Amino acid sequence: MADDLFNSFMNGPDEQGRFGIFGGRFVSETLMPLILRLEDEYNKAKDDPEFWAEMNDLWTHYVGRPSPLYHAERLSEELGGAKIYMKRDELNHTGAHKVNNVLGQILLARRMGKTRIIAETGAGQHGVATATVCAKFGLKCIVYMGAHDVKRQAPNVFRMRLLGAEVIAVQSGRGTLKDAMNDALRDWVTNVHDTFYCIGTAAGPHPYPAMVRDFQSIIGKEVRTQLAEQEGEGRLPDTVIAAIGGGSNAIGLFHPFLDDKSVRIIGVEAGGKGVDDRIEHCASLTGGRPGVLHGNRTYLLQDGDGQIMDGYSISAGLDYPGIGPEHSWLHEIGRAEYVSITDKEALDAFQVSCRTEGIIPALEPSHALAHVMKIAPDLPKDHIIVMNMCGRGDKDVFTVAKHLGFDMSDTEEGRSFEE
Amino acid sequence: MTRIDAKFAALSAAGKKAFVAYVMAGDPDFETSLEVVKGLPGADVDVIELGLPFTDPMADGPTIQLAGQRALEAGMTLERTLELARRFREEDNTTPIVLMGYYNPIYNRGVDTFLEDAKAAGIDGLIVVDLPPEEDAELCIPAQKAGLNFIRLATPTTDDARLPRVLQNTSGFVYYVSVTGITGSAEAQAGDVGPEVARIKASTDLPVIVGFGINTPEKAENIASVADGAVVGSAIVSQIAAGKPVAEVLEFVKTLSDGAHRA
């Protein structure tokens, strides 16, 4: 742990909701009182053992936590270097890490007496998780999803509707995740009395980045315990790796290890077609610069005039021009490293995971896995890497099929595949 | 004393209410937009709110979102927005201009550089939607030091406990947002707004101007009668969106300002 409290990396954010210069509360006055009340209620819940008892009960019996920490033996052998573990958050109910956070926020909404839940979603995973938990608690659920994403993620749209949610196709802007977030904020500002905004990533105005991180930190805490059980008391990972869109699964894995100086921390951004001037990527840290959007200061993809650019990635879940403010801070102080992986590298890793481990990963953690595949061969066999397998790939098989030239719509193979 | 302070002092002396008109800079293009802005004083507009286009205007409804997109597509930038103000100032040195928008383009330019350039361009005040009092150190305080007014929004969710904080570093006037919602949405009701304006006026000597949900001369009159003035934005922007000739847009603005001035 830290040499002393003053040198801890785990104390953020400060009272203004800042991690260094990042974070803050850049929202309109209408929302400001709501955000202050949320902060107040969250602080109370955080210190309330009953709140955590309810969370733990649901995590165990509804989500299926703890998720396994799995030694990927064949993958490790094939790469011929480091010992690779996968944190299996893709086995959670709803198929991704998103539900960890949604449960926390919905319990908070219930404590606050809110009856109407709104959420934004890109690939649809956060939308599905929110619709799921709202169904469980009988809450009205409205999910904002960019019109472009509604088209390319039709199965998740149907799932949300089955679960009783209303899915609103956002026509504003270019119809992607950032536009969905704009419209969710517009909804919130209009329906201030009964509505709780359940944000899906560790971004937005304070207290969201800290709150979402705290709910997702269950990932890293479990890894710490599980690795000690499997590798011996006190054994820490040498490297932890996770994919980053907004960065909630990553901060959940990283945060419990921030003060363990021996642990190397690597975040993997979506490099799309390559990180260069054309902005056909979503690598906010490696290809952007600080700005203010959606309630926080953080690294953003923007043009010379401060207008926000649309990112691009094969993975709809990483397709966001910003990143959680705590990552921006960890990047600037150098506690974590951030790299990028292209679409092609992620697609290769996707197939390697299927073939060597029998695990069909989502395209998001395929980015993390691709970086594992880059560094593992040169590391010694006693070097332990833990990567976060934060979502499963069912939602992505159509996209991957298309990129691999496999037509699932017309052929006999396609029909049998779908059956 | 800024042009805003001088204007409100004059209106008050004459016992008149203020009419504030919002247009998006560069909508649908620079020259048309400049022509509209130049015509506003002649349509009896007391204060001009000049929209600074931004890709992600999270407090605006579709009308102003689309106006911003049209402006950006026509090549509008912060620099060109200030240029538009400079061109206006060549002919008019008294009508106040308030720049209204979001923080990122300003932050991106650098606060000190922006303030110097804005002042030189003849901007008198700023309304920056995503800078609540909690972020005053960012721009509000530097702007006041640079001699620009920083106009704050007060809203129906701003309760009595919070109001002093909202008013603390506000200057020029207070902009009361009449509805919880986005621009161009629900309709403002004078019956709801009156007591709220009175509540704010009990805590400040600044003029209180009401905006959001005002789209006809009658509503401008009703709202102005319970406040120090009224703002119309989306209704004017809709005329521009419909491709109306500048003269017709200005005639429509005149009917609104007449409404507010009847109050």
XYZ file of C-alpha atoms in Angstrom:
682
model
C 0.000 0.000 0.000
C 0.983 3.646 -0.063
C 4.002 4.770 1.917
C 1.777 7.331 3.547
C -1.661 8.726 2.980
C -0.388 11.937 1.427
C 1.129 10.028 -1.448
C -1.945 7.923 -2.125
C -3.396 7.892 -5.629
C -6.699 6.680 -4.239
C -7.950 9.810 -2.459
C -9.486 11.589 -5.437
C -11.590 13.392 -6.296
C -11.315 16.521 -4.122
C -14.359 18.416 -2.825
C -14.849 20.138 -6.178
C -14.961 16.751 -7.838
C -11.519 17.202 -9.392
C -8.787 14.727 -10.131
C -5.978 17.253 -10.615
C -7.471 19.642 -13.190
C -9.867 16.987 -14.530
C -13.470 16.284 -13.555
C -15.602 19.062 -12.030
C -19.261 19.975 -12.420
C -19.795 21.654 -15.780
C -23.589 21.517 -15.952
C -26.414 24.004 -16.329
C -27.855 25.628 -13.229
C -31.072 23.588 -13.540
C -29.103 20.380 -12.950
C -26.735 21.722 -10.320
C -29.093 21.302 -7.326
C -29.861 17.743 -8.498
C -26.202 16.857 -8.703
C -25.516 18.277 -5.257
C -28.356 16.238 -3.810
C -27.104 13.107 -5.550
C -23.642 13.678 -4.095
C -25.136 14.063 -0.658
C -27.220 10.890 -0.971
C -24.300 8.937 -2.378
C -22.049 9.991 0.477
C -24.672 8.787 2.940
C -25.186 5.474 1.137
C -21.448 4.882 0.834
C -21.101 4.883 4.607
C -24.252 2.878 5.224
C -23.611 -0.847 5.830
C -27.226 -1.601 4.857
C -26.663 -0.166 1.390
C -23.632 -2.386 0.832
C -25.390 -5.413 2.325
C -28.126 -5.016 -0.270
C -25.554 -4.529 -3.047
C -23.611 -7.606 -2.001
C -26.748 -9.705 -1.843
C -27.740 -8.671 -5.371
C -24.201 -9.031 -6.685
C -24.145 -12.589 -5.372
C -27.636 -13.816 -6.221
C -28.699 -11.678 -9.157
C -25.457 -10.869 -10.996
C -23.453 -13.966 -10.087
C -20.449 -12.376 -8.392
C -17.677 -12.968 -7.724
C -16.828 -13.495 -11.369
C -14.069 -16.094 -11.839
C -10.409 -15.193 -12.181
C -9.362 -17.617 -14.857
C -5.858 -18.748 -15.798
C -5.811 -18.706 -19.595
C -3.377 -21.581 -19.894
C -3.446 -22.318 -23.613
C -3.265 -18.638 -24.510
C -0.316 -18.200 -22.141
C 1.420 -21.197 -23.720
C 0.740 -20.014 -27.247
C 2.208 -16.595 -26.497
C 5.131 -18.214 -24.696
C 5.726 -15.561 -22.044
C 3.742 -14.095 -19.181
C 1.116 -16.000 -17.202
C -2.229 -14.596 -18.300
C -5.352 -14.390 -16.189
C -8.750 -13.224 -17.398
C -11.185 -11.571 -15.014
C -14.418 -13.088 -16.258
C -16.862 -10.180 -15.945
C -18.442 -11.328 -19.200
C -20.134 -14.049 -17.137
C -22.199 -11.504 -15.214
C -25.943 -11.396 -15.710
C -26.526 -9.290 -18.884
C -23.101 -10.236 -20.179
C -20.851 -7.384 -19.156
C -19.478 -5.347 -16.258
C -22.133 -2.656 -16.776
C -24.596 -4.221 -14.329
C -22.181 -3.735 -11.379
C -22.689 0.009 -11.627
C -26.342 -0.026 -12.646
C -27.328 -1.921 -9.493
C -25.605 0.663 -7.328
C -27.240 3.600 -9.076
C -30.701 2.032 -9.091
C -30.505 1.277 -5.360
C -29.541 4.907 -4.886
C -32.446 6.066 -7.068
C -34.800 4.001 -4.889
C -33.397 5.574 -1.734
C -33.990 8.994 -3.303
C -37.577 8.129 -4.185
C -37.039 8.496 -7.940
C -39.459 6.524 -10.093
C -38.265 7.230 -13.619
C -34.829 6.094 -14.783
C -33.088 7.416 -17.878
C -29.871 6.134 -19.425
C -27.729 6.623 -22.520
C -26.289 3.695 -24.412
C -23.908 3.139 -27.314
C -23.604 -0.565 -28.107
C -26.630 -1.211 -25.930
C -24.919 -3.032 -23.043
C -25.518 -0.285 -20.496
C -29.049 0.137 -21.846
C -29.749 -3.566 -21.449
C -28.290 -3.597 -17.914
C -30.388 -0.586 -16.935
C -33.551 -2.016 -18.504
C -32.877 -5.291 -16.660
C -32.491 -3.782 -13.199
C -35.460 -1.454 -13.783
C -37.574 -4.488 -14.683
C -36.462 -6.197 -11.511
C -37.509 -3.218 -9.376
C -40.563 -2.177 -11.406
C -39.178 1.202 -12.423
C -39.990 3.099 -15.598
C -36.965 3.037 -17.898
C -36.155 5.243 -20.874
C -32.991 4.573 -22.856
C -31.501 7.113 -25.273
C -29.598 5.527 -28.124
C -28.183 7.217 -31.215
C -30.246 6.496 -34.332
C -27.109 5.191 -36.048
C -26.466 2.765 -33.151
C -30.125 1.643 -33.086
C -29.616 0.393 -36.630
C -26.334 -1.411 -36.037
C -27.313 -2.902 -32.637
C -30.837 -4.133 -33.375
C -30.684 -7.227 -31.087
C -29.954 -5.086 -28.037
C -32.764 -2.697 -28.953
C -35.134 -5.647 -28.970
C -33.752 -6.921 -25.648
C -34.385 -3.556 -24.018
C -37.940 -3.494 -25.361
C -38.547 -7.043 -24.104
C -37.388 -5.864 -20.706
C -40.021 -3.142 -20.766
C -37.825 -0.162 -21.540
C -38.683 2.587 -23.968
C -35.844 3.053 -26.450
C -35.612 6.506 -27.985
C -33.627 6.738 -31.216
C -31.694 9.993 -30.982
C -31.707 11.910 -34.249
C -29.695 14.914 -33.069
C -26.073 15.345 -34.104
C -24.791 12.278 -35.921
C -26.804 9.812 -33.875
C -24.100 8.138 -31.776
C -23.285 7.771 -28.082
C -22.362 11.396 -27.423
C -25.663 12.534 -28.934
C -27.516 9.985 -26.802
C -25.843 11.490 -23.742
C -26.827 15.010 -24.840
C -30.459 13.949 -25.172
C -30.411 12.128 -21.836
C -29.158 15.342 -20.225
C -31.925 17.274 -22.014
C -34.465 14.816 -20.642
C -33.073 15.167 -17.124
C -33.198 18.961 -17.237
C -36.862 18.697 -18.319
C -37.923 16.050 -15.780
C -36.069 17.147 -12.686
C -38.497 15.949 -10.052
C -39.025 12.240 -10.628
C -36.048 11.278 -12.800
C -32.699 9.659 -12.001
C -30.001 9.707 -14.664
C -28.119 6.409 -14.583
C -24.821 7.153 -16.377
C -23.079 4.128 -17.830
C -19.442 5.079 -17.523
C -17.053 6.737 -15.073
C -17.583 10.147 -16.641
C -20.022 13.055 -16.406
C -20.317 15.656 -13.659
C -19.123 14.897 -10.131
C -20.109 12.655 -8.326
C -20.657 10.264 -11.264
C -16.991 9.480 -12.066
C -16.254 8.637 -8.421
C -19.546 6.834 -7.832
C -19.325 4.652 -10.936
C -15.697 3.877 -10.099
C -16.658 2.833 -6.584
C -19.339 0.471 -7.896
C -16.984 -1.001 -10.521
C -14.090 -1.358 -8.074
C -15.577 -4.681 -7.032
C -13.685 -6.009 -10.086
C -10.229 -5.062 -8.824
C -11.024 -5.972 -5.220
C -12.049 -9.473 -6.269
C -8.902 -9.830 -8.396
C -6.757 -8.972 -5.377
C -8.422 -11.654 -3.243
C -8.658 -14.298 -5.962
C -5.069 -13.947 -7.109
C -3.844 -14.329 -3.537
C -5.922 -17.511 -3.254
C -4.550 -18.945 -6.494
C -0.956 -17.710 -6.421
C -0.247 -17.349 -2.710
C -0.822 -14.782 0.017
C 0.243 -11.283 -0.954
C 0.837 -12.066 -4.637
C -0.220 -9.087 -6.733
C -0.552 -8.928 -10.501
C 2.532 -7.536 -12.222
C 0.417 -5.950 -14.939
C -3.301 -5.154 -15.178
C -4.829 -4.361 -18.564
C -8.293 -3.186 -19.590
C -10.035 -1.629 -22.576
C -11.238 1.968 -22.375
C -14.156 3.779 -23.961
C -15.382 5.976 -21.125
C -13.267 3.786 -18.900
C -15.541 2.246 -16.250
C -14.369 -1.377 -16.455
C -10.777 -0.158 -16.517
C -11.041 2.126 -13.504
C -12.860 -0.694 -11.687
C -9.896 -2.994 -12.241
C -7.192 -0.339 -11.755
C -8.369 1.618 -8.752
C -7.709 -0.962 -6.010
C -4.117 -1.284 -7.317
C -3.239 2.402 -7.744
C -1.114 2.475 -4.600
C 0.653 -0.816 -5.309
C 3.662 0.615 -7.028
C 4.828 -2.760 -8.338
C 1.657 -3.125 -10.418
C 1.972 -1.815 -13.969
C -1.343 -0.377 -15.181
C -2.224 -0.231 -18.880
C -5.400 1.157 -20.444
C -6.163 0.279 -24.056
C -8.013 2.775 -26.232
C -9.734 2.067 -29.536
C -7.300 2.913 -32.312
C -9.886 2.322 -35.063
C -8.169 2.594 -38.423
C -5.057 4.087 -36.796
C -4.376 7.103 -34.561
C -3.537 9.997 -36.845
C -4.958 13.345 -37.974
C -7.976 11.864 -39.699
C -9.644 11.016 -36.355
C -10.804 7.600 -37.462
C -10.287 6.353 -33.928
C -11.555 6.899 -30.366
C -8.222 7.301 -28.605
C -8.981 10.408 -26.524
C -5.743 10.265 -24.523
C -3.355 9.387 -27.309
C -5.111 11.523 -29.955
C -7.046 14.242 -28.073
C -6.479 17.131 -25.682
C -8.202 18.501 -22.557
C -11.619 20.102 -22.937
C -15.047 20.291 -21.307
C -17.992 18.112 -22.324
C -20.861 16.309 -20.600
C -20.179 17.835 -17.216
C -16.471 17.182 -16.858
C -13.066 18.359 -17.994
C -11.182 15.532 -19.609
C -9.287 14.554 -22.759
C -11.522 14.922 -25.825
C -11.362 14.464 -29.558
C -11.923 18.004 -30.822
C -11.009 20.268 -33.690
C -8.994 23.480 -33.549
C -12.120 25.488 -32.647
C -13.061 23.302 -29.659
C -15.862 21.545 -31.550
C -16.259 17.896 -30.570
C -15.312 15.303 -33.192
C -17.051 12.004 -33.733
C -14.789 9.096 -33.047
C -14.721 5.847 -34.942
C -14.244 2.272 -33.760
C -15.366 -1.183 -34.857
C -16.607 -1.454 -31.277
C -19.713 0.659 -30.631
C -18.949 0.465 -26.890
C -15.673 2.337 -27.312
C -17.131 4.850 -29.774
C -17.051 7.939 -27.535
C -14.914 11.067 -28.052
C -14.100 11.459 -24.335
C -12.807 9.426 -21.400
C -13.437 9.393 -17.650
C -11.596 12.244 -15.896
C -9.693 9.972 -13.504
C -7.995 8.314 -16.482
C -6.984 11.742 -17.810
C -5.375 12.426 -14.446
C -3.665 9.015 -14.202
C -2.344 9.635 -17.709
C -0.947 13.069 -16.843
C 0.726 11.993 -13.608
C 2.053 8.879 -15.311
C 0.576 6.328 -12.884
C -1.108 4.466 -15.729
C -0.007 3.995 -19.334
C -2.430 4.341 -22.216
C -1.952 2.675 -25.558
C -4.165 2.091 -28.579
C -5.129 -0.984 -30.569
C -6.534 -0.928 -34.103
C -9.724 -2.616 -35.332
C -7.660 -5.226 -37.100
C -5.570 -6.101 -34.055
C -8.759 -6.406 -31.983
C -10.359 -8.705 -34.569
C -7.278 -10.943 -34.501
C -7.372 -11.112 -30.701
C -11.107 -11.873 -30.815
C -10.388 -14.980 -32.887
C -7.407 -16.058 -30.790
C -9.572 -15.997 -27.651
C -12.243 -18.112 -29.348
C -9.718 -20.627 -30.626
C -7.394 -21.021 -27.653
C -9.729 -20.547 -24.706
C -13.237 -21.223 -25.980
C -14.268 -17.740 -24.916
C -16.036 -15.466 -27.417
C -15.127 -12.013 -26.149
C -16.850 -8.732 -26.856
C -14.947 -6.435 -29.213
C -14.188 -4.069 -26.312
C -12.050 -6.512 -24.244
C -10.652 -7.851 -27.518
C -8.733 -4.561 -27.611
C -7.270 -5.293 -24.167
C -6.461 -8.829 -25.200
C -4.701 -7.599 -28.351
C -2.341 -5.571 -26.193
C -1.764 -8.580 -23.918
C -0.769 -10.499 -27.049
C 1.722 -7.733 -27.936
C 3.559 -7.639 -24.621
C 3.178 -11.148 -23.149
C 5.712 -12.954 -25.395
C 8.586 -10.763 -24.142
C 7.756 -11.150 -20.448
C 9.069 -13.884 -18.126
C 6.859 -16.871 -17.255
C 6.412 -15.722 -13.657
C 5.078 -12.342 -14.764
C 1.340 -12.253 -14.050
C -0.945 -10.262 -16.331
C -4.601 -9.806 -15.404
C -6.804 -8.551 -18.232
C -10.433 -7.637 -17.806
C -12.703 -9.761 -19.970
C -15.423 -7.171 -19.392
C -18.043 -8.412 -21.869
C -19.060 -11.362 -23.971
C -19.167 -11.346 -27.724
C -22.690 -12.525 -28.559
C -23.663 -8.994 -29.538
C -20.638 -8.726 -31.850
C -20.788 -11.926 -33.902
C -22.648 -10.165 -36.727
C -20.072 -7.380 -36.927
C -17.206 -9.829 -36.805
C -18.829 -12.059 -39.441
C -19.102 -9.067 -41.740
C -15.437 -8.167 -41.283
C -14.368 -11.756 -41.851
C -16.465 -11.954 -45.002
C -18.992 -14.442 -43.620
C -22.525 -13.648 -44.803
C -25.006 -14.701 -42.119
C -28.124 -13.306 -43.728
C -28.595 -15.318 -46.933
C -26.698 -18.578 -46.725
C -27.640 -21.972 -45.335
C -24.723 -21.590 -42.915
C -26.189 -18.300 -41.810
C -29.568 -19.786 -41.062
C -28.141 -22.697 -39.152
C -25.828 -20.302 -37.318
C -28.736 -18.188 -36.182
C -30.770 -21.186 -35.122
C -20.056 50.481 -16.547
C -20.674 48.204 -19.505
C -23.079 48.879 -22.374
C -25.423 46.441 -20.593
C -25.424 48.463 -17.387
C -25.947 51.686 -19.379
C -28.829 50.178 -21.347
C -30.680 48.982 -18.264
C -30.128 52.289 -16.510
C -31.679 54.067 -19.510
C -34.619 51.645 -19.724
C -35.267 51.996 -16.020
C -35.182 55.788 -16.249
C -37.723 55.639 -19.081
C -39.885 53.124 -17.191
C -39.502 50.590 -20.002
C -39.078 46.839 -20.056
C -36.209 45.252 -21.976
C -36.548 43.108 -25.053
C -33.679 40.682 -25.619
C -33.317 38.789 -28.914
C -31.208 35.675 -29.449
C -29.757 34.674 -32.792
C -27.127 32.087 -33.609
C -23.962 33.633 -35.041
C -23.393 32.401 -38.585
C -26.860 30.919 -39.114
C -27.439 30.146 -41.922
C -24.208 31.827 -43.029
C -21.966 34.659 -41.900
C -23.290 37.430 -44.151
C -27.008 36.712 -43.622
C -26.473 36.428 -39.913
C -24.577 39.740 -39.829
C -27.408 41.392 -41.717
C -29.941 40.096 -39.160
C -27.830 41.235 -36.207
C -27.294 44.670 -37.761
C -31.068 45.020 -38.169
C -31.963 44.116 -34.562
C -31.499 47.601 -33.014
C -33.816 48.972 -35.708
C -36.394 46.365 -34.628
C -36.207 47.875 -31.122
C -34.110 45.097 -29.634
C -32.486 46.360 -26.443
C -29.926 43.613 -25.903
C -28.546 41.156 -28.475
C -27.762 37.637 -27.401
C -25.348 36.201 -29.908
C -25.202 32.406 -29.924
C -21.764 30.830 -30.161
C -22.177 27.596 -32.125
C -21.183 24.330 -30.417
C -21.495 20.726 -31.544
C -23.043 19.531 -28.268
C -25.495 22.120 -26.927
C -26.947 20.055 -24.086
C -29.358 22.720 -22.806
C -30.859 23.515 -26.204
C -33.878 22.129 -28.004
C -33.920 21.061 -31.668
C -34.413 24.592 -33.081
C -31.187 25.969 -31.637
C -29.310 22.671 -32.075
C -30.035 22.811 -35.795
C -29.110 26.493 -35.976
C -25.726 25.649 -34.468
C -25.250 22.819 -36.954
C -26.100 25.086 -39.889
C -23.622 27.668 -38.635
C -20.846 25.129 -38.105
C -21.452 23.597 -41.510
C -21.162 27.072 -43.033
C -17.734 27.400 -41.409
C -18.580 29.375 -38.268
C -15.985 29.386 -35.478
C -15.369 31.343 -32.292
C -13.007 33.613 -34.243
C -15.663 34.310 -36.893
C -18.274 34.897 -34.189
C -16.081 37.608 -32.687
C -15.512 38.975 -36.196
C -19.287 39.252 -36.599
C -19.472 41.283 -33.385
C -16.620 43.525 -34.617
C -18.443 44.178 -37.889
C -21.628 45.049 -35.991
C -19.706 47.454 -33.753
C -18.489 49.390 -36.799
C -22.039 50.783 -37.046
C -23.432 50.497 -33.529
C -21.550 51.361 -30.395
C -24.396 51.310 -27.885
C -26.496 48.143 -28.249
C -25.117 45.561 -25.804
C -24.018 42.165 -27.106
C -24.077 39.141 -24.825
C -22.257 36.087 -26.135
C -24.171 32.932 -25.199
C -22.850 29.437 -25.527
C -20.886 26.600 -23.970
C -17.481 26.556 -22.326
C -15.384 24.261 -24.508
C -14.702 26.578 -27.456
C -13.696 29.294 -24.956
C -11.542 26.947 -22.866
C -9.977 25.637 -26.046
C -8.946 29.148 -27.092
C -7.575 29.953 -23.628
C -9.579 32.060 -21.177
C -7.230 35.072 -21.089
C -6.854 35.270 -24.862
C -10.584 34.851 -25.310
C -11.440 37.626 -22.845
C -9.027 40.049 -24.497
C -10.386 39.242 -27.967
C -14.040 39.329 -26.869
C -13.602 42.719 -25.213
C -11.817 44.079 -28.275
C -14.604 42.753 -30.513
C -17.199 44.720 -28.550
C -18.763 41.892 -26.538
C -20.237 43.179 -23.273
C -21.279 40.093 -21.391
C -21.189 36.318 -21.341
C -23.747 33.611 -20.668
C -22.024 30.253 -20.478
C -24.594 27.577 -19.865
C -22.308 24.885 -18.447
C -20.513 27.070 -15.900
C -22.494 27.064 -12.633
C -21.228 29.076 -9.622
C -19.260 26.021 -8.497
C -16.932 26.668 -11.455
C -16.645 30.463 -11.020
C -12.852 30.398 -10.983
C -12.828 29.137 -14.588
C -14.255 32.139 -16.415
C -16.727 34.145 -14.330
C -14.187 35.851 -12.103
C -11.585 36.449 -14.838
C -14.363 37.870 -17.074
C -15.473 40.386 -14.453
C -11.849 41.434 -13.932
C -11.571 41.975 -17.681
C -14.607 44.282 -17.574
C -17.192 41.923 -19.050
C -20.475 41.106 -17.373
C -21.037 37.484 -16.431
C -24.743 36.784 -16.565
C -25.977 33.852 -14.587
C -28.988 31.680 -15.168
C -31.365 31.195 -12.250
C -33.881 28.378 -12.658
C -36.954 26.898 -10.991
C -34.614 24.424 -9.235
C -32.539 27.243 -7.724
C -34.010 27.239 -4.224
C -33.687 29.950 -1.577
C -30.685 28.296 0.023
C -28.817 28.315 -3.271
C -29.960 31.668 -4.678
C -27.320 33.823 -2.894
C -24.570 31.698 -4.402
C -26.059 32.082 -7.880
C -26.366 35.857 -7.479
C -22.993 36.377 -5.807
C -20.777 36.841 -8.853
C -23.504 37.768 -11.332
C -23.450 41.131 -13.061
C -25.319 42.931 -15.854
C -28.604 41.160 -15.303
C -30.011 37.878 -14.032
C -31.466 35.535 -16.645
C -34.367 33.621 -15.147
C -35.070 30.372 -17.002
C -38.847 30.165 -16.829
C -39.218 26.399 -17.190
C -37.286 23.296 -16.269
C -36.303 22.176 -19.719
C -34.454 23.042 -22.864
C -34.762 26.082 -25.107
C -37.884 26.226 -27.247
C -39.791 23.659 -25.179
C -42.612 24.205 -22.700
C -44.499 27.458 -22.583
C -43.742 29.994 -19.909
C -46.734 31.064 -17.785
C -46.721 34.571 -16.351
C -48.616 33.274 -13.309
C -45.770 30.918 -12.403
C -43.007 33.284 -13.352
C -44.160 36.379 -11.439
C -43.586 35.034 -7.917
C -40.235 33.542 -8.931
C -39.034 36.869 -10.340
C -40.185 38.602 -7.162
C -38.257 36.045 -5.102
C -35.061 36.793 -7.050
C -35.587 40.558 -7.008
C -35.867 40.457 -3.231
C -32.227 39.315 -3.172
C -30.658 41.509 -5.853
C -30.762 44.976 -7.389
C -29.892 43.582 -10.816
C -32.582 43.518 -13.508
C -34.249 40.106 -13.900
C -34.934 39.065 -17.482
C -36.999 35.979 -18.291
C -36.381 33.552 -21.122
C -37.310 30.045 -22.419
C -40.781 29.302 -23.741
C -41.649 32.799 -25.014
C -42.668 32.763 -28.673
C -45.393 35.358 -29.350
C -45.794 39.128 -28.828
C -48.558 38.402 -26.285
C -46.331 36.127 -24.223
C -43.464 38.609 -24.444
C -45.844 41.248 -23.063
C -47.224 39.016 -20.304
C -43.809 37.863 -19.152
C -42.198 41.314 -19.404
C -45.028 42.692 -17.281
C -43.936 40.539 -14.337
C -40.174 40.999 -14.871
C -37.660 43.552 -16.172
C -37.771 42.117 -19.648
C -38.182 39.082 -21.857
C -35.899 37.019 -24.113
C -36.989 35.343 -27.335
C -34.684 32.904 -29.107
C -36.101 29.798 -30.745
C -39.092 31.607 -32.289
C -36.749 34.014 -34.109
C -34.322 31.254 -35.068
C -37.270 29.303 -36.551
C -37.941 32.195 -38.942
C -34.328 32.050 -40.101
C -34.532 28.264 -40.410
C -37.605 28.629 -42.623
C -35.507 30.715 -45.007
C -37.491 33.932 -44.490
C -35.880 37.057 -45.994
C -33.993 39.166 -43.437
C -36.557 41.963 -43.673
C -39.356 39.564 -42.727
C -37.357 38.135 -39.829
C -36.809 41.660 -38.547
C -40.505 42.524 -38.928
C -41.324 39.501 -36.782
C -38.741 40.603 -34.214
C -40.361 44.041 -34.183
C -43.738 42.536 -33.262
C -42.073 40.746 -30.336
C -40.222 43.813 -29.120
C -43.437 45.848 -29.402
C -45.096 43.208 -27.245
C -42.426 43.392 -24.567
C -42.379 47.191 -24.688
C -46.145 47.370 -24.177
C -45.680 45.787 -20.748
